[in-house]
Amino acid sequence: MSSVIIHLDRNINDDVSDFEYLFRLFNQHRDHQDKHIRFQFTGCEFLRPNAVAFLGGMTRWLRHKNNDLVYDLEGLPNNVRMNLEQNGFLHTLGIGSSPWDGNSVPYREDHTYRSDFTDYLKERWLGKGWLSVSEDLKRYIAGSMVEIYDNGCNHARSPIGTFTCGQHFPKLKELKLAFVDFGVGIPFNVREYLKTPFITSRDALQWAFTPGHTTRDKLDNLARGNGLKLLTDFMDANNGKMEVYSDTGFARVGRGTPVFQEREVQFHGTFVQVSLKCDSRHYTLPSEDDFDSQEDLF
Amino acid sequence: MNYNVFEHIGAYCITLDDGQKVYAAIHPELKAHERVELDFRDVEIVASPFLNAAIGQLLRDLSPEALNTHLKISNLSVLARPVLARVIENAKTYYSNPEYHEAVDRVIEKEVNAVNDD
């Protein structure tokens, strides 16, 4: 077995350039097979939850390809190690102590759909008192977000499942949740569904964000496609932000005009990050239709 | 027929498979012009994949008028109602005109190809 070192040599925030740094790192190493791989973190003093979720996925991907992986814990800066222990990342990989309660939304991996993901969203993401949000609204947000998870588990064709991690940033007054699968990506599914290879990833993402559009209804013959729209409405109404990276497409909704871009760095999978403001105001639902009348239901 | 969703599915109504179970139970009743009450008491979270399968799918072969007459949905939380409204709106468009979806796809495909050719 030959040896490879994967070196995280900088802090990883959650700007576009940080995501692209992670994607480049993955693209550079994704084809390794039957190798000794060592993760080194010298130069990396800080990891945001997007990086934690992504590293978890990258680890599982490389193990899936029969590589032998080692994390260089000796060289791990203290604050990075503490972060990775507190959110349960190292423990999940079998190389660290049990996680403890803090500002993290715990790291988790799901190889198949698990119904306790809803509890995780409700209690570990939304239920810690970081957001001024009613029980009902908590259920609404969790219900919308769990559809993204359902897609990742059941439709993304990710051989290693999905990876989630979050963090509350008290100084920034922000709550983040990062979710990644290593499947075929939204643009691939859209191209396959529309039977054309010519759609750019940007256009494919824009298509997927359009209400009622889904790549799945030909399979199950059902009208589908509401999750992204529900989350978009919620972000718009509450100064939240959702970013999606898939293939070379990038989408950002909330906090201004929606942005759809074609990027240079490709990621064969889908990465969703949701950022919510933790200010003192109560969150609201984008629109509450009056449903008291049964006559108008259908 | 009174169908208690919590008893059959639980507090979380998320997946298409669970929605399909509800559909399988209520669809024959509605087809036979029987009254059905779908009771969401104690259900905590309702997501659109579930609603698409359980309720949206009814519009495949039942008219909105028939559903308004025979299907009563009770105790659905206030915040799940807009989700159901969107599901119904989407399903009405989709099932009322089988050509609709493919037509939309064809138009979008042409537009996207035109942009790419520029």
Coordinates of C-alpha atoms in Angstrom, one line a residue:
Chain A
M1 CA 0.0 0.0 0.0
S2 CA 1.3 3.4 -0.9
S3 CA 0.8 6.4 1.4
V4 CA -0.9 9.7 0.8
I5 CA -1.2 12.8 3.0
I6 CA -4.3 14.9 2.8
H7 CA -3.3 18.2 4.3
L8 CA -5.8 20.8 5.5
D9 CA -3.5 23.8 5.5
R10 CA -5.8 26.7 6.2
N11 CA -8.8 27.7 8.2
I12 CA -12.1 26.7 6.7
N13 CA -14.9 29.1 6.9
D14 CA -18.1 28.9 4.9
D15 CA -17.6 31.4 2.0
V16 CA -17.8 30.1 -1.5
S17 CA -14.0 29.9 -1.6
D18 CA -14.0 27.7 1.4
F19 CA -16.5 25.3 -0.1
E20 CA -14.4 25.2 -3.3
Y21 CA -11.3 24.5 -1.2
L22 CA -13.1 21.4 0.2
F23 CA -14.3 20.4 -3.3
R24 CA -10.8 20.7 -4.8
L25 CA -9.4 18.6 -1.9
F26 CA -12.0 15.9 -2.5
N27 CA -11.5 15.9 -6.3
Q28 CA -7.8 15.6 -5.8
H29 CA -8.1 12.5 -3.6
R30 CA -11.4 10.9 -4.5
D31 CA -10.0 8.2 -6.7
H32 CA -7.5 6.8 -4.2
Q33 CA -7.9 3.1 -3.6
D34 CA -6.1 0.6 -1.3
K35 CA -3.9 3.3 0.1
H36 CA -2.7 4.5 3.5
I37 CA -4.1 8.0 3.9
R38 CA -3.2 10.4 6.7
F39 CA -5.2 13.5 7.4
Q40 CA -3.1 16.4 8.6
F41 CA -4.4 19.7 10.0
T42 CA -1.3 21.8 10.5
G43 CA -2.3 25.3 9.4
C44 CA -5.9 24.8 10.1
E45 CA -7.0 26.5 13.3
F46 CA -10.7 26.6 12.6
L47 CA -13.3 24.5 11.0
R48 CA -16.9 25.4 10.4
P49 CA -19.7 22.8 10.4
N50 CA -19.7 22.7 6.6
A51 CA -16.1 21.5 6.8
V52 CA -16.9 19.0 9.5
A53 CA -19.8 17.4 7.6
F54 CA -17.7 17.4 4.4
L55 CA -14.7 15.8 6.1
G56 CA -17.0 13.1 7.5
G57 CA -18.3 12.3 4.1
M58 CA -14.8 12.4 2.6
T59 CA -13.6 10.0 5.2
R60 CA -16.4 7.5 4.5
W61 CA -15.9 7.9 0.8
L62 CA -12.2 7.0 1.1
R63 CA -12.9 4.1 3.4
H64 CA -15.6 2.9 1.0
K65 CA -12.7 2.7 -1.6
N66 CA -10.8 0.5 0.7
N67 CA -8.3 3.0 1.9
D68 CA -6.8 2.9 5.4
L69 CA -7.3 6.3 7.0
V70 CA -5.6 7.9 10.0
Y71 CA -6.3 11.3 11.5
D72 CA -3.1 13.0 12.8
L73 CA -4.5 13.8 16.2
E74 CA -1.1 14.8 17.6
G75 CA -0.8 17.6 15.1
L76 CA -4.4 18.7 15.5
P77 CA -4.7 22.2 16.9
N78 CA -6.4 22.1 20.3
N79 CA -9.4 24.2 19.4
V80 CA -10.0 22.1 16.3
R81 CA -9.7 18.9 18.3
M82 CA -12.1 20.3 20.9
N83 CA -14.6 21.2 18.2
L84 CA -14.4 17.8 16.6
E85 CA -14.8 16.1 20.0
Q86 CA -17.6 18.3 21.2
N87 CA -19.7 17.8 18.1
G88 CA -19.1 14.0 18.1
F89 CA -17.2 13.9 14.9
L90 CA -14.1 12.0 16.3
H91 CA -16.3 9.8 18.4
T92 CA -18.4 8.8 15.4
L93 CA -15.2 7.9 13.6
G94 CA -14.1 5.8 16.6
I95 CA -11.1 8.0 17.5
G96 CA -12.3 10.4 20.2
S97 CA -14.2 10.8 23.5
S98 CA -17.9 11.1 23.8
P99 CA -19.4 14.4 22.7
W100 CA -20.8 16.9 25.1
D101 CA -23.4 19.6 25.0
G102 CA -22.2 23.0 23.7
N103 CA -22.8 25.2 20.7
S104 CA -22.7 22.4 18.2
V105 CA -25.5 20.7 16.5
P106 CA -24.0 17.2 16.7
Y107 CA -22.3 15.6 13.7
R108 CA -24.3 12.7 12.3
E109 CA -24.1 10.2 9.5
D110 CA -27.0 8.4 7.9
H111 CA -26.5 5.6 5.5
T112 CA -30.3 5.2 5.0
Y113 CA -33.3 7.3 6.0
R114 CA -33.9 7.3 9.7
S115 CA -37.0 8.7 11.3
D116 CA -35.0 10.1 14.3
F117 CA -33.5 12.7 11.9
T118 CA -36.7 14.7 12.6
D119 CA -36.0 14.6 16.4
Y120 CA -32.5 15.7 15.6
L121 CA -33.7 18.7 13.7
K122 CA -36.4 19.6 16.3
E123 CA -34.3 19.1 19.4
R124 CA -30.6 19.5 18.5
W125 CA -30.9 22.2 15.9
L126 CA -34.1 24.1 16.6
G127 CA -34.8 23.1 20.2
K128 CA -31.8 24.5 22.1
G129 CA -33.3 28.0 22.6
W130 CA -31.0 29.6 20.1
L131 CA -33.9 30.7 17.9
S132 CA -37.0 32.5 19.1
V133 CA -39.3 30.1 17.4
S134 CA -42.7 28.7 18.4
E135 CA -43.3 25.0 18.6
D136 CA -45.5 25.1 15.6
L137 CA -42.9 26.9 13.5
K138 CA -40.2 24.6 14.7
R139 CA -42.3 21.8 13.2
Y140 CA -42.7 23.7 10.0
I141 CA -39.0 24.3 9.5
A142 CA -38.1 20.7 10.5
G143 CA -40.8 19.4 8.1
S144 CA -39.3 21.4 5.2
M145 CA -35.7 20.5 6.1
V146 CA -36.4 16.8 6.5
E147 CA -37.5 16.8 2.8
I148 CA -34.0 17.8 1.9
Y149 CA -32.7 14.9 4.0
D150 CA -35.3 12.5 2.4
N151 CA -33.9 13.5 -1.0
G152 CA -30.3 13.0 0.1
C153 CA -31.1 9.5 1.5
N154 CA -33.5 8.2 -1.0
H155 CA -32.9 10.0 -4.3
A156 CA -29.3 11.2 -4.4
R157 CA -27.8 7.8 -5.1
S158 CA -25.0 8.5 -2.5
P159 CA -23.1 5.3 -1.9
I160 CA -22.0 6.4 1.5
G161 CA -25.2 8.2 2.8
T162 CA -25.6 11.7 4.1
F163 CA -23.6 13.9 6.6
T164 CA -24.9 16.7 8.8
C165 CA -23.4 19.1 11.3
G166 CA -24.3 22.5 12.7
Q167 CA -23.2 25.2 15.0
H168 CA -24.5 28.1 16.9
F169 CA -22.3 31.2 16.7
P170 CA -23.3 33.4 19.6
K171 CA -21.2 36.4 18.5
L172 CA -22.5 36.3 15.0
K173 CA -26.0 35.5 16.3
E174 CA -26.3 32.9 13.7
L175 CA -27.3 29.2 13.6
K176 CA -26.0 27.1 10.8
L177 CA -26.8 23.6 9.6
A178 CA -24.7 21.9 6.9
F179 CA -25.9 18.9 5.0
V180 CA -24.0 17.0 2.3
D181 CA -24.5 13.9 0.2
F182 CA -22.0 12.4 -2.2
G183 CA -24.5 11.2 -4.8
V184 CA -25.0 12.2 -8.4
G185 CA -26.0 15.8 -7.7
I186 CA -29.2 17.8 -8.6
P187 CA -28.0 18.8 -12.1
F188 CA -27.4 15.2 -13.1
N189 CA -30.9 14.2 -12.0
V190 CA -32.4 17.2 -13.9
R191 CA -30.4 16.4 -17.1
E192 CA -31.6 12.8 -16.9
Y193 CA -35.2 13.8 -16.3
L194 CA -35.3 16.4 -19.1
K195 CA -33.4 14.0 -21.3
T196 CA -30.8 16.6 -22.3
P197 CA -27.2 16.9 -21.4
F198 CA -27.0 20.5 -22.4
I199 CA -28.4 22.2 -19.4
T200 CA -25.8 24.0 -17.3
S201 CA -25.6 23.2 -13.7
R202 CA -26.7 26.7 -12.9
D203 CA -29.9 26.3 -15.0
A204 CA -30.6 22.9 -13.6
L205 CA -30.5 24.3 -10.1
Q206 CA -32.8 27.1 -11.1
W207 CA -35.2 24.6 -12.6
A208 CA -35.1 22.5 -9.4
F209 CA -36.0 25.6 -7.3
T210 CA -39.1 26.3 -9.4
P211 CA -42.2 25.3 -7.5
G212 CA -43.7 22.0 -8.8
H213 CA -40.5 21.0 -10.5
T214 CA -39.0 17.7 -9.4
T215 CA -37.0 15.0 -11.0
R216 CA -38.9 12.2 -9.4
D217 CA -42.5 12.3 -10.5
K218 CA -41.8 10.1 -13.6
L219 CA -40.6 7.4 -11.3
D220 CA -43.5 7.4 -8.8
N221 CA -46.0 9.2 -11.0
L222 CA -46.8 11.7 -8.2
A223 CA -46.9 15.5 -8.3
R224 CA -43.9 16.5 -6.2
G225 CA -41.5 19.3 -5.6
N226 CA -42.2 21.6 -2.7
G227 CA -39.3 21.3 -0.2
L228 CA -37.0 23.8 -1.8
K229 CA -39.8 26.3 -2.4
L230 CA -41.0 26.0 1.2
L231 CA -37.5 26.6 2.6
T232 CA -37.0 29.5 0.1
D233 CA -40.2 31.1 1.3
F234 CA -39.1 30.7 4.9
M235 CA -35.7 32.2 4.3
D236 CA -37.2 35.1 2.5
A237 CA -39.6 35.9 5.3
N238 CA -37.0 35.5 8.1
N239 CA -33.7 36.9 6.8
G240 CA -32.4 33.4 6.6
K241 CA -30.1 32.1 3.9
M242 CA -29.9 28.8 2.1
E243 CA -26.9 27.9 -0.2
V244 CA -26.8 24.9 -2.4
Y245 CA -23.7 23.6 -4.2
S246 CA -24.2 20.7 -6.7
D247 CA -22.0 19.8 -9.6
T248 CA -20.8 23.2 -10.9
G249 CA -24.0 24.9 -9.9
F250 CA -24.4 27.3 -7.0
A251 CA -27.7 28.7 -5.6
R252 CA -28.3 31.1 -2.8
V253 CA -31.8 32.1 -1.7
G254 CA -32.8 34.5 1.1
R255 CA -31.2 37.8 2.1
G256 CA -31.8 39.5 -1.2
T257 CA -32.3 38.4 -4.8
P258 CA -31.8 34.7 -5.4
V259 CA -28.5 34.0 -6.9
F260 CA -27.8 31.1 -9.4
Q261 CA -24.3 30.7 -10.7
E262 CA -22.0 28.4 -12.7
R263 CA -18.8 27.8 -10.7
E264 CA -15.5 26.4 -11.9
V265 CA -15.0 23.8 -9.2
Q266 CA -17.2 20.7 -9.5
F267 CA -18.6 18.7 -6.7
H268 CA -20.3 15.4 -7.6
G269 CA -22.9 15.5 -4.8
T270 CA -25.1 18.1 -3.2
F271 CA -24.2 20.4 -0.3
V272 CA -26.9 22.4 1.4
Q273 CA -26.2 25.0 4.1
V274 CA -28.9 26.8 6.0
S275 CA -28.1 29.9 8.1
L276 CA -30.7 31.4 10.4
K277 CA -30.4 34.7 12.4
C278 CA -30.6 34.3 16.2
D279 CA -32.0 37.8 17.0
S280 CA -34.6 38.5 19.5
R281 CA -37.5 38.7 17.2
H282 CA -39.9 35.9 16.6
Y283 CA -39.8 34.0 13.4
T284 CA -42.8 34.0 11.2
L285 CA -44.3 31.8 8.6
P286 CA -44.1 33.3 5.0
S287 CA -47.8 33.1 4.4
E288 CA -50.6 31.5 6.4
D289 CA -53.5 30.6 4.2
D290 CA -56.9 30.6 5.9
F291 CA -57.8 27.0 5.9
D292 CA -60.8 27.2 8.2
S293 CA -63.1 26.7 5.3
Q294 CA -63.2 23.1 4.1
E295 CA -65.1 24.2 1.0
D296 CA -61.9 25.8 -0.4
L297 CA -59.6 22.9 0.4
F298 CA -59.5 21.4 -3.1
Chain B
M1 CA -64.7 6.3 7.8
N2 CA -62.6 8.1 10.4
Y3 CA -58.8 7.6 9.8
N4 CA -56.7 8.7 12.7
V5 CA -53.3 9.5 11.2
F6 CA -51.4 9.4 14.4
E7 CA -52.6 5.9 15.2
H8 CA -51.6 4.5 11.9
I9 CA -48.5 6.5 11.1
G10 CA -47.3 8.3 14.2
A11 CA -46.3 11.8 15.2
Y12 CA -44.1 12.4 12.1
C13 CA -45.7 12.2 8.7
I14 CA -42.7 12.7 6.4
T15 CA -42.2 10.0 3.9
L16 CA -43.9 9.1 0.6
D17 CA -44.2 5.5 1.8
D18 CA -46.2 6.6 4.9
G19 CA -48.3 8.8 2.7
Q20 CA -49.0 5.9 0.4
K21 CA -50.4 3.9 3.3
V22 CA -52.9 6.6 4.0
Y23 CA -53.8 6.8 0.4
A24 CA -54.3 3.1 0.1
A25 CA -56.7 3.2 3.1
I26 CA -58.8 6.2 2.1
H27 CA -58.8 6.1 -1.7
P28 CA -61.2 3.1 -2.1
E29 CA -63.6 4.7 0.4
L30 CA -63.6 8.0 -1.5
K31 CA -64.0 6.2 -4.9
A32 CA -67.1 4.5 -3.4
H33 CA -68.4 8.0 -2.5
E34 CA -68.1 7.3 1.2
R35 CA -67.3 10.1 3.6
V36 CA -63.8 10.1 5.0
E37 CA -62.4 12.1 7.9
L38 CA -58.6 12.4 8.0
D39 CA -57.8 13.3 11.6
F40 CA -54.3 14.7 12.3
R41 CA -54.8 15.1 16.0
D42 CA -51.4 14.6 17.8
V43 CA -49.5 14.6 14.6
E44 CA -46.5 16.9 15.1
I45 CA -44.8 17.2 11.8
V46 CA -46.2 16.9 8.3
A47 CA -43.9 17.1 5.3
S48 CA -44.8 17.5 1.6
P49 CA -43.7 14.1 0.4
F50 CA -46.2 12.6 2.8
L51 CA -49.0 14.9 1.7
N52 CA -48.2 14.4 -2.0
A53 CA -48.8 10.7 -1.6
A54 CA -51.6 10.7 0.9
I55 CA -53.7 13.6 -0.4
G56 CA -52.3 15.2 -3.6
Q57 CA -52.5 11.8 -5.3
L58 CA -56.2 11.7 -4.8
L59 CA -56.6 14.2 -7.5
R60 CA -55.4 11.7 -10.0
D61 CA -58.9 10.2 -10.4
L62 CA -61.2 12.2 -8.0
S63 CA -62.5 15.6 -8.8
P64 CA -61.9 18.6 -6.5
E65 CA -65.7 18.8 -6.0
A66 CA -65.9 15.1 -4.9
L67 CA -63.1 15.6 -2.5
N68 CA -64.6 18.8 -1.1
T69 CA -67.8 16.9 -0.5
H70 CA -66.4 13.6 0.9
L71 CA -63.1 14.3 2.5
K72 CA -62.8 16.2 5.7
I73 CA -59.3 17.0 7.0
S74 CA -59.3 17.9 10.7
N75 CA -56.8 19.0 13.3
L76 CA -54.1 19.7 10.8
S77 CA -51.8 22.2 12.5
V78 CA -52.1 25.8 11.3
L79 CA -48.5 25.8 10.0
A80 CA -49.0 22.6 8.0
R81 CA -51.9 24.1 6.1
P82 CA -49.9 26.2 3.7
V83 CA -47.9 23.1 2.9
L84 CA -51.1 21.2 2.1
A85 CA -52.3 24.2 0.1
R86 CA -49.2 24.1 -2.0
V87 CA -49.4 20.3 -2.4
I88 CA -53.0 20.6 -3.6
E89 CA -52.3 23.4 -6.0
N90 CA -49.4 21.5 -7.4
A91 CA -51.4 18.3 -7.7
K92 CA -54.4 20.0 -9.3
T93 CA -52.2 21.4 -12.1
Y94 CA -50.4 18.2 -12.5
Y95 CA -53.3 15.7 -12.5
S96 CA -55.9 17.9 -14.2
N97 CA -53.9 18.0 -17.4
P98 CA -51.6 15.0 -17.9
E99 CA -49.8 16.9 -20.7
Y100 CA -49.0 19.8 -18.6
H101 CA -45.9 18.6 -16.9
E102 CA -44.2 17.4 -20.1
A103 CA -45.2 20.5 -21.9
V104 CA -43.6 22.6 -19.2
D105 CA -40.5 20.5 -19.4
R106 CA -40.3 20.8 -23.2
V107 CA -40.6 24.6 -23.0
I108 CA -37.9 24.9 -20.3
E109 CA -35.7 22.6 -22.2
K110 CA -36.0 24.7 -25.3
E111 CA -35.3 27.9 -23.3
V112 CA -32.3 26.5 -21.6
N113 CA -30.9 25.2 -24.9
A114 CA -31.5 28.5 -26.5
V115 CA -29.5 30.2 -23.7
N116 CA -26.8 27.7 -24.0
D117 CA -26.5 28.3 -27.7
D118 CA -26.1 32.0 -27.3

